[in-house]
PDB file of C-alpha atoms in Angstrom:
ATOM      1  CA  MET A  23       0.025  -0.009   0.528  1.00 60.00           C
ATOM      2  CA  SER A  24       1.302   3.235  -0.787  1.00 69.00           C
ATOM      3  CA  ASP A  25       2.079   5.696   1.806  1.00 71.00           C
ATOM      4  CA  ASN A  26      -0.672   8.131   0.814  1.00 73.00           C
ATOM      5  CA  LYS A  27      -2.820   4.771   0.820  1.00 70.00           C
ATOM      6  CA  ARG A  28      -1.974   3.847   3.615  1.00 73.00           C
ATOM      7  CA  SER A  29      -2.312   7.813   5.569  1.00 76.00           C
ATOM      8  CA  ILE A  30      -5.761   8.499   3.973  1.00 78.00           C
ATOM      9  CA  PHE A  31      -6.867   4.548   5.569  1.00 75.00           C
ATOM     10  CA  GLU A  32      -5.474   5.658   9.401  1.00 78.00           C
ATOM     11  CA  GLN A  33      -7.008   9.253   8.828  1.00 77.00           C
ATOM     12  CA  GLU A  34     -10.039   6.825   8.536  1.00 77.00           C
ATOM     13  CA  LEU A  35      -9.200   4.685  11.462  1.00 74.00           C
ATOM     14  CA  SER A  36      -8.413   7.289  13.903  1.00 77.00           C
ATOM     15  CA  ASP A  37     -11.030   7.619  15.884  1.00 80.00           C
ATOM     16  CA  VAL A  38     -11.638   3.522  15.583  1.00 76.00           C
ATOM     17  CA  GLN A  39     -11.741   1.628  19.443  1.00 76.00           C
ATOM     18  CA  ALA A  40     -10.669  -1.938  19.710  1.00 73.00           C
ATOM     19  CA  LEU A  41     -14.113  -3.973  21.252  1.00 70.00           C
ATOM     20  CA  VAL A  42     -13.405  -4.772  24.669  1.00 72.00           C
ATOM     21  CA  ASN A  43     -13.273  -8.440  24.957  1.00 70.00           C
ATOM     22  CA  THR A  44     -15.849  -9.585  27.597  1.00 62.00           C
ATOM     23  CA  PRO A  45     -16.904 -12.597  29.366  1.00 62.00           C
ATOM     24  CA  ARG A  46     -19.550 -14.966  28.027  1.00 60.00           C
ATOM     25  CA  ALA A  47     -22.791 -14.766  30.675  1.00 55.00           C
ATOM     26  CA  GLU A  48     -23.465 -18.318  31.748  1.00 58.00           C
ATOM     27  CA  VAL A  49     -26.384 -20.119  30.323  1.00 53.00           C
ATOM     28  CA  LYS A  50     -28.298 -22.154  32.938  1.00 60.00           C
ATOM     29  CA  LYS A  51     -29.022 -25.427  32.177  1.00 62.00           C
ATOM     30  CA  GLN A  52     -32.723 -25.707  31.418  1.00 62.00           C
ATOM     31  CA  SER A  53     -34.580 -29.333  32.725  1.00 64.00           C
ATOM     32  CA  LYS A  54     -36.833 -31.287  30.825  1.00 60.00           C
ATOM     33  CA  SER A  55     -39.963 -29.795  31.659  1.00 61.00           C
ATOM     34  CA  GLU A  56     -38.471 -26.265  30.699  1.00 64.00           C
ATOM     35  CA  GLN A  57     -37.526 -27.584  27.481  1.00 59.00           C
ATOM     36  CA  LYS A  58     -41.298 -28.273  26.894  1.00 53.00           C
ATOM     37  CA  ASN A  59     -42.963 -25.402  27.878  1.00 53.00           C
ATOM     38  CA  ARG A  60     -40.632 -23.885  25.929  1.00 55.00           C
ATOM     39  CA  VAL A  61     -41.551 -25.820  22.673  1.00 49.00           C
ATOM     40  CA  ARG A  62     -45.074 -25.608  23.424  1.00 48.00           C
ATOM     41  CA  ALA A  63     -44.851 -21.504  23.325  1.00 46.00           C
ATOM     42  CA  ARG A  64     -42.751 -21.505  19.882  1.00 47.00           C
ATOM     43  CA  THR A  65     -45.306 -23.491  18.302  1.00 43.00           C
ATOM     44  CA  ASN A  66     -48.569 -21.595  20.380  1.00 40.00           C
ATOM     45  CA  ALA A  67     -46.656 -18.390  18.809  1.00 39.00           C
ATOM     46  CA  THR A  68     -46.198 -18.923  15.394  1.00 36.00           C
ATOM     47  CA  THR A  69     -49.151 -21.325  14.832  1.00 37.00           C
ATOM     48  CA  GLU A  70     -52.217 -19.911  12.933  1.00 41.00           C
ATOM     49  CA  SER A  71     -53.946 -16.571  14.815  1.00 41.00           C
ATOM     50  CA  SER A  72     -57.436 -17.914  16.713  1.00 48.00           C
ATOM     51  CA  THR A  73     -60.655 -16.596  14.171  1.00 51.00           C
ATOM     52  CA  ASP A  74     -61.507 -13.922  17.236  1.00 48.00           C
ATOM     53  CA  ASP A  75     -57.942 -12.326  17.204  1.00 49.00           C
ATOM     54  CA  LEU A  76     -58.895 -11.693  13.444  1.00 54.00           C
ATOM     55  CA  LEU A  77     -62.120 -10.327  13.099  1.00 70.00           C
ATOM     56  CA  GLU A  78     -63.927  -6.814  15.268  1.00 77.00           C
ATOM     57  CA  ALA A  79     -66.740  -6.861  16.070  1.00 78.00           C
ATOM     58  CA  GLN A  80     -66.870  -3.049  15.769  1.00 78.00           C
ATOM     59  CA  PRO A  81     -63.968  -2.544  12.737  1.00 80.00           C
ATOM     60  CA  VAL A  82     -63.346   0.896  12.569  1.00 78.00           C
ATOM     61  CA  ASP A  83     -62.390   0.088   9.092  1.00 80.00           C
ATOM     62  CA  LEU A  84     -66.052  -0.230   8.151  1.00 87.00           C
ATOM     63  CA  ASP A  85     -67.390  -0.072   4.382  1.00 89.00           C
ATOM     64  CA  PHE A  86     -71.314   0.409   4.698  1.00 93.00           C
ATOM     65  CA  VAL A  87     -72.971  -0.544   2.068  1.00 94.00           C
ATOM     66  CA  GLU A  88     -76.546   0.420   0.830  1.00 95.00           C
ATOM     67  CA  PRO A  89     -79.335  -1.995   1.866  1.00 95.00           C
ATOM     68  CA  HIS A  90     -80.388  -3.399  -2.187  1.00 95.00           C
ATOM     69  CA  ASP A  91     -76.675  -3.637  -2.242  1.00 96.00           C
ATOM     70  CA  HIS A  92     -75.312  -6.712  -4.334  1.00 96.00           C
ATOM     71  CA  LEU A  93     -72.539  -8.046  -2.152  1.00 96.00           C
ATOM     72  CA  GLU A  94     -69.682 -10.297  -3.944  1.00 97.00           C
ATOM     73  CA  TRP A  95     -66.461 -11.604  -3.024  1.00 97.00           C
ATOM     74  CA  LYS A  96     -64.529 -14.535  -3.925  1.00 96.00           C
ATOM     75  CA  ALA A  97     -60.600 -15.586  -2.437  1.00 95.00           C
ATOM     76  CA  GLU A  98     -57.858 -15.493  -4.712  1.00 93.00           C
ATOM     77  CA  GLY A  99     -56.985 -18.311  -6.300  1.00 92.00           C
ATOM     78  CA  VAL A 100     -61.309 -19.434  -6.309  1.00 93.00           C
ATOM     79  CA  GLN A 101     -62.155 -20.593 -10.247  1.00 93.00           C
ATOM     80  CA  PRO A 102     -65.074 -18.521 -11.864  1.00 94.00           C
ATOM     81  CA  ASP A 103     -66.881 -21.496 -12.136  1.00 95.00           C
ATOM     82  CA  SER A 104     -67.219 -21.807  -8.422  1.00 94.00           C
ATOM     83  CA  MET A 105     -69.003 -18.198  -8.267  1.00 96.00           C
ATOM     84  CA  THR A 106     -70.923 -18.839 -11.202  1.00 96.00           C
ATOM     85  CA  LYS A 107     -71.891 -21.634  -9.079  1.00 95.00           C
ATOM     86  CA  LEU A 108     -72.384 -20.083  -6.168  1.00 95.00           C
ATOM     87  CA  ARG A 109     -74.550 -16.670  -7.864  1.00 95.00           C
ATOM     88  CA  SER A 110     -76.943 -18.922  -9.366  1.00 94.00           C
ATOM     89  CA  GLY A 111     -77.851 -20.765  -6.265  1.00 92.00           C
ATOM     90  CA  ARG A 112     -76.806 -23.833  -7.912  1.00 94.00           C
ATOM     91  CA  TYR A 113     -74.787 -25.494  -4.603  1.00 94.00           C
ATOM     92  CA  PRO A 114     -77.058 -26.957  -2.917  1.00 96.00           C
ATOM     93  CA  ILE A 115     -77.524 -24.579   0.853  1.00 97.00           C
ATOM     94  CA  GLN A 116     -76.476 -26.950   3.384  1.00 97.00           C
ATOM     95  CA  ASP A 117     -77.699 -24.770   6.758  1.00 97.00           C
ATOM     96  CA  LYS A 118     -78.978 -21.611   7.542  1.00 98.00           C
ATOM     97  CA  LEU A 119     -78.286 -18.993  10.506  1.00 98.00           C
ATOM     98  CA  ASP A 120     -81.205 -16.275  10.419  1.00 97.00           C
ATOM     99  CA  LEU A 121     -79.941 -12.998  11.682  1.00 97.00           C
ATOM    100  CA  HIS A 122     -83.202 -11.242  11.409  1.00 93.00           C
ATOM    101  CA  ASN A 123     -83.406  -8.556  14.834  1.00 91.00           C
ATOM    102  CA  VAL A 124     -79.970  -9.578  16.326  1.00 94.00           C
ATOM    103  CA  ARG A 125     -77.743  -7.098  17.613  1.00 94.00           C
ATOM    104  CA  VAL A 126     -74.310  -6.185  15.632  1.00 94.00           C
ATOM    105  CA  THR A 127     -72.353  -7.823  18.656  1.00 93.00           C
ATOM    106  CA  GLU A 128     -74.721 -10.423  18.937  1.00 96.00           C
ATOM    107  CA  ALA A 129     -74.707 -11.456  15.418  1.00 96.00           C
ATOM    108  CA  PHE A 130     -70.705 -11.263  15.433  1.00 96.00           C
ATOM    109  CA  ARG A 131     -70.818 -14.156  18.093  1.00 96.00           C
ATOM    110  CA  ARG A 132     -73.524 -16.457  16.708  1.00 97.00           C
ATOM    111  CA  MET A 133     -71.699 -15.528  13.164  1.00 97.00           C
ATOM    112  CA  LEU A 134     -68.206 -17.104  14.343  1.00 97.00           C
ATOM    113  CA  GLN A 135     -70.165 -20.098  15.917  1.00 97.00           C
ATOM    114  CA  PHE A 136     -72.209 -21.317  13.077  1.00 98.00           C
ATOM    115  CA  ILE A 137     -69.631 -21.132  10.866  1.00 97.00           C
ATOM    116  CA  SER A 138     -67.206 -22.440  13.588  1.00 95.00           C
ATOM    117  CA  THR A 139     -69.808 -25.878  13.442  1.00 96.00           C
ATOM    118  CA  SER A 140     -70.753 -25.638   9.597  1.00 95.00           C
ATOM    119  CA  LEU A 141     -66.728 -26.927   9.421  1.00 94.00           C
ATOM    120  CA  GLU A 142     -66.948 -29.313  12.001  1.00 92.00           C
ATOM    121  CA  ASN A 143     -69.850 -31.016  10.260  1.00 93.00           C
ATOM    122  CA  ARG A 144     -67.767 -30.870   6.649  1.00 91.00           C
ATOM    123  CA  LEU A 145     -70.186 -27.925   5.372  1.00 95.00           C
ATOM    124  CA  ARG A 146     -69.483 -25.922   2.895  1.00 95.00           C
ATOM    125  CA  THR A 147     -72.319 -23.690   1.204  1.00 97.00           C
ATOM    126  CA  VAL A 148     -74.301 -22.061   3.807  1.00 98.00           C
ATOM    127  CA  LEU A 149     -77.220 -18.977   4.043  1.00 98.00           C
ATOM    128  CA  ILE A 150     -76.577 -17.029   6.369  1.00 98.00           C
ATOM    129  CA  VAL A 151     -80.106 -14.530   6.501  1.00 97.00           C
ATOM    130  CA  HIS A 152     -79.680 -10.604   7.713  1.00 96.00           C
ATOM    131  CA  GLY A 153     -82.269  -8.754   6.045  1.00 95.00           C
ATOM    132  CA  VAL A 154     -81.884  -5.378   3.586  1.00 95.00           C
ATOM    133  CA  GLY A 155     -81.772  -3.273   6.610  1.00 92.00           C
ATOM    134  CA  LEU A 156     -83.690  -0.760   5.606  1.00 92.00           C
ATOM    135  CA  ARG A 157     -85.192   0.979   9.090  1.00 89.00           C
ATOM    136  CA  SER A 158     -81.721  -0.077  10.860  1.00 88.00           C
ATOM    137  CA  THR A 159     -79.846   3.309  11.769  1.00 87.00           C
ATOM    138  CA  PRO A 160     -77.167   3.748   9.843  1.00 89.00           C
ATOM    139  CA  PRO A 161     -79.464   2.123   7.066  1.00 92.00           C
ATOM    140  CA  ALA A 162     -78.247  -2.133   6.436  1.00 94.00           C
ATOM    141  CA  GLN A 163     -75.513  -1.980   9.578  1.00 94.00           C
ATOM    142  CA  LEU A 164     -76.294  -5.827   9.978  1.00 96.00           C
ATOM    143  CA  LYS A 165     -75.287  -6.385   6.448  1.00 96.00           C
ATOM    144  CA  SER A 166     -72.678  -4.158   6.310  1.00 96.00           C
ATOM    145  CA  HIS A 167     -70.659  -6.111   9.118  1.00 96.00           C
ATOM    146  CA  LEU A 168     -71.641  -8.971   8.383  1.00 97.00           C
ATOM    147  CA  ALA A 169     -70.101  -8.752   4.677  1.00 96.00           C
ATOM    148  CA  HIS A 170     -66.588  -7.299   6.155  1.00 95.00           C
ATOM    149  CA  TRP A 171     -66.730 -10.117   9.021  1.00 96.00           C
ATOM    150  CA  LEU A 172     -66.654 -12.493   5.715  1.00 97.00           C
ATOM    151  CA  LYS A 173     -64.224 -10.382   3.786  1.00 95.00           C
ATOM    152  CA  HIS A 174     -62.056 -11.187   6.614  1.00 94.00           C
ATOM    153  CA  HIS A 175     -62.220 -14.561   8.143  1.00 96.00           C
ATOM    154  CA  PRO A 176     -59.417 -17.023   7.301  1.00 95.00           C
ATOM    155  CA  LYS A 177     -61.892 -20.201   6.482  1.00 95.00           C
ATOM    156  CA  VAL A 178     -64.668 -17.968   4.206  1.00 97.00           C
ATOM    157  CA  ASN A 179     -63.907 -18.925  -0.325  1.00 96.00           C
ATOM    158  CA  ALA A 180     -66.545 -16.858  -1.051  1.00 97.00           C
ATOM    159  CA  TYR A 181     -69.511 -15.387  -1.007  1.00 98.00           C
ATOM    160  CA  VAL A 182     -72.771 -13.272  -2.414  1.00 98.00           C
ATOM    161  CA  SER A 183     -75.828 -11.792  -1.708  1.00 97.00           C
ATOM    162  CA  ALA A 184     -78.766 -14.813  -2.972  1.00 96.00           C
ATOM    163  CA  PRO A 185     -80.621 -15.294  -5.660  1.00 95.00           C
ATOM    164  CA  SER A 186     -84.248 -13.928  -4.675  1.00 93.00           C
ATOM    165  CA  HIS A 187     -85.970 -17.566  -4.927  1.00 92.00           C
ATOM    166  CA  GLN A 188     -83.238 -17.866  -1.667  1.00 93.00           C
ATOM    167  CA  GLY A 189     -83.937 -14.261  -0.203  1.00 93.00           C
ATOM    168  CA  GLY A 190     -81.478 -11.948  -2.917  1.00 95.00           C
ATOM    169  CA  SER A 191     -80.496  -9.076  -0.852  1.00 95.00           C
ATOM    170  CA  GLY A 192     -81.454 -10.265   2.613  1.00 96.00           C
ATOM    171  CA  ALA A 193     -79.441 -13.043   2.605  1.00 97.00           C
ATOM    172  CA  THR A 194     -76.120 -14.347   1.664  1.00 98.00           C
ATOM    173  CA  LEU A 195     -74.329 -17.578  -0.226  1.00 98.00           C
ATOM    174  CA  VAL A 196     -71.277 -18.372   1.994  1.00 98.00           C
ATOM    175  CA  HIS A 197     -68.969 -20.941   0.810  1.00 97.00           C
ATOM    176  CA  LEU A 198     -66.452 -21.981   3.101  1.00 96.00           C
ATOM    177  CA  LYS A 199     -63.361 -23.596   2.876  1.00 94.00           C
ATOM    178  CA  LYS A 200     -62.463 -27.948   2.476  1.00 87.00           C
ATOM    179  CA  SER A 201     -60.949 -28.629   6.041  1.00 80.00           C
ATOM    180  CA  ARG A 202     -57.346 -30.920   5.102  1.00 81.00           C
ATOM    181  CA  ALA A 203     -59.096 -34.064   6.464  1.00 80.00           C
ATOM    182  CA  ALA A 204     -61.521 -33.266   3.478  1.00 80.00           C
ATOM    183  CA  LYS A 205     -58.902 -31.725   1.389  1.00 81.00           C
ATOM    184  CA  ASP A 206     -56.934 -35.725   2.063  1.00 86.00           C
ATOM    185  CA  GLU A 207     -60.222 -37.764   1.493  1.00 86.00           C
ATOM    186  CA  THR A 208     -60.940 -35.826  -2.090  1.00 84.00           C
ATOM    187  CA  LYS A 209     -57.079 -36.519  -2.759  1.00 88.00           C
ATOM    188  CA  GLU A 210     -57.323 -40.319  -1.970  1.00 90.00           C
ATOM    189  CA  ARG A 211     -60.837 -40.731  -3.744  1.00 89.00           C
ATOM    190  CA  ILE A 212     -59.294 -39.355  -7.151  1.00 89.00           C
ATOM    191  CA  ALA A 213     -55.930 -40.842  -6.460  1.00 89.00           C
ATOM    192  CA  ARG A 214     -58.442 -44.795  -6.532  1.00 90.00           C
ATOM    193  CA  ARG A 215     -60.193 -43.268  -9.262  1.00 89.00           C
ATOM    194  CA  LEU A 216     -57.335 -42.677 -11.649  1.00 89.00           C
ATOM    195  CA  GLY A 217     -55.715 -45.983  -9.831  1.00 82.00           C
ATOM    196  CA  THR A 218     -52.257 -44.731  -9.036  1.00 69.00           C
TER     197      THR A 218
END
C-alpha cells in the first residue's frame, strides 16, 4: 500500500476503538419440563391465530353498503366456475343462520359459532339471512358488518348475495374452505379413480 493510501486509511480509522473482550454470560441448563414449555410456547406463537383474534365485532375500517346492494367477494384462487355456481344458487344450501333482529355484537358471536360448527360438520355452502336493513340506523348496518366479517374470516372462500328465490339482497350465500381432512379424502378418491 502506498504511503498516501496508508495515511488516508489511518485517518479514516483514527477514531476507531478496539472491542473489549467481555466474558460470556453463563447459560443455565434447562430442565426437561422447561424445554417442553419453551417448545410449546414457540409452537403456539407460530401457529395460525384464532378467528377471534383476526376479526372484530365493531371494525374501525367498515365500509357501509346500501340496503339493496349486491354483495360479492372471493378469495384469491377461487375459480370463476365456482363463483358462477354460487351466484346462481346451484350449490345446495347445507345449513342456514337467521340474524333478523339480532344486535351486531350478538350477530358477530353467532356468525363465528355458526361457521365453526359448519366447518366441524364439513359443510361447504351455508346461507346467512340478515335482512336488507331499511330500518336500521345507519341503514344496512348488519349487512355491512357481515360483509366485512366474512371477507376477513380465514375460513371463507367466497360469498355473494343470494338469488331472489333464496332471500335476495337480504341473505348471503357463503362458500367455506375445505377442511384438511376433506382435502385429503378428495385426494384419495381421485387417486383411487385414477388407479395410482
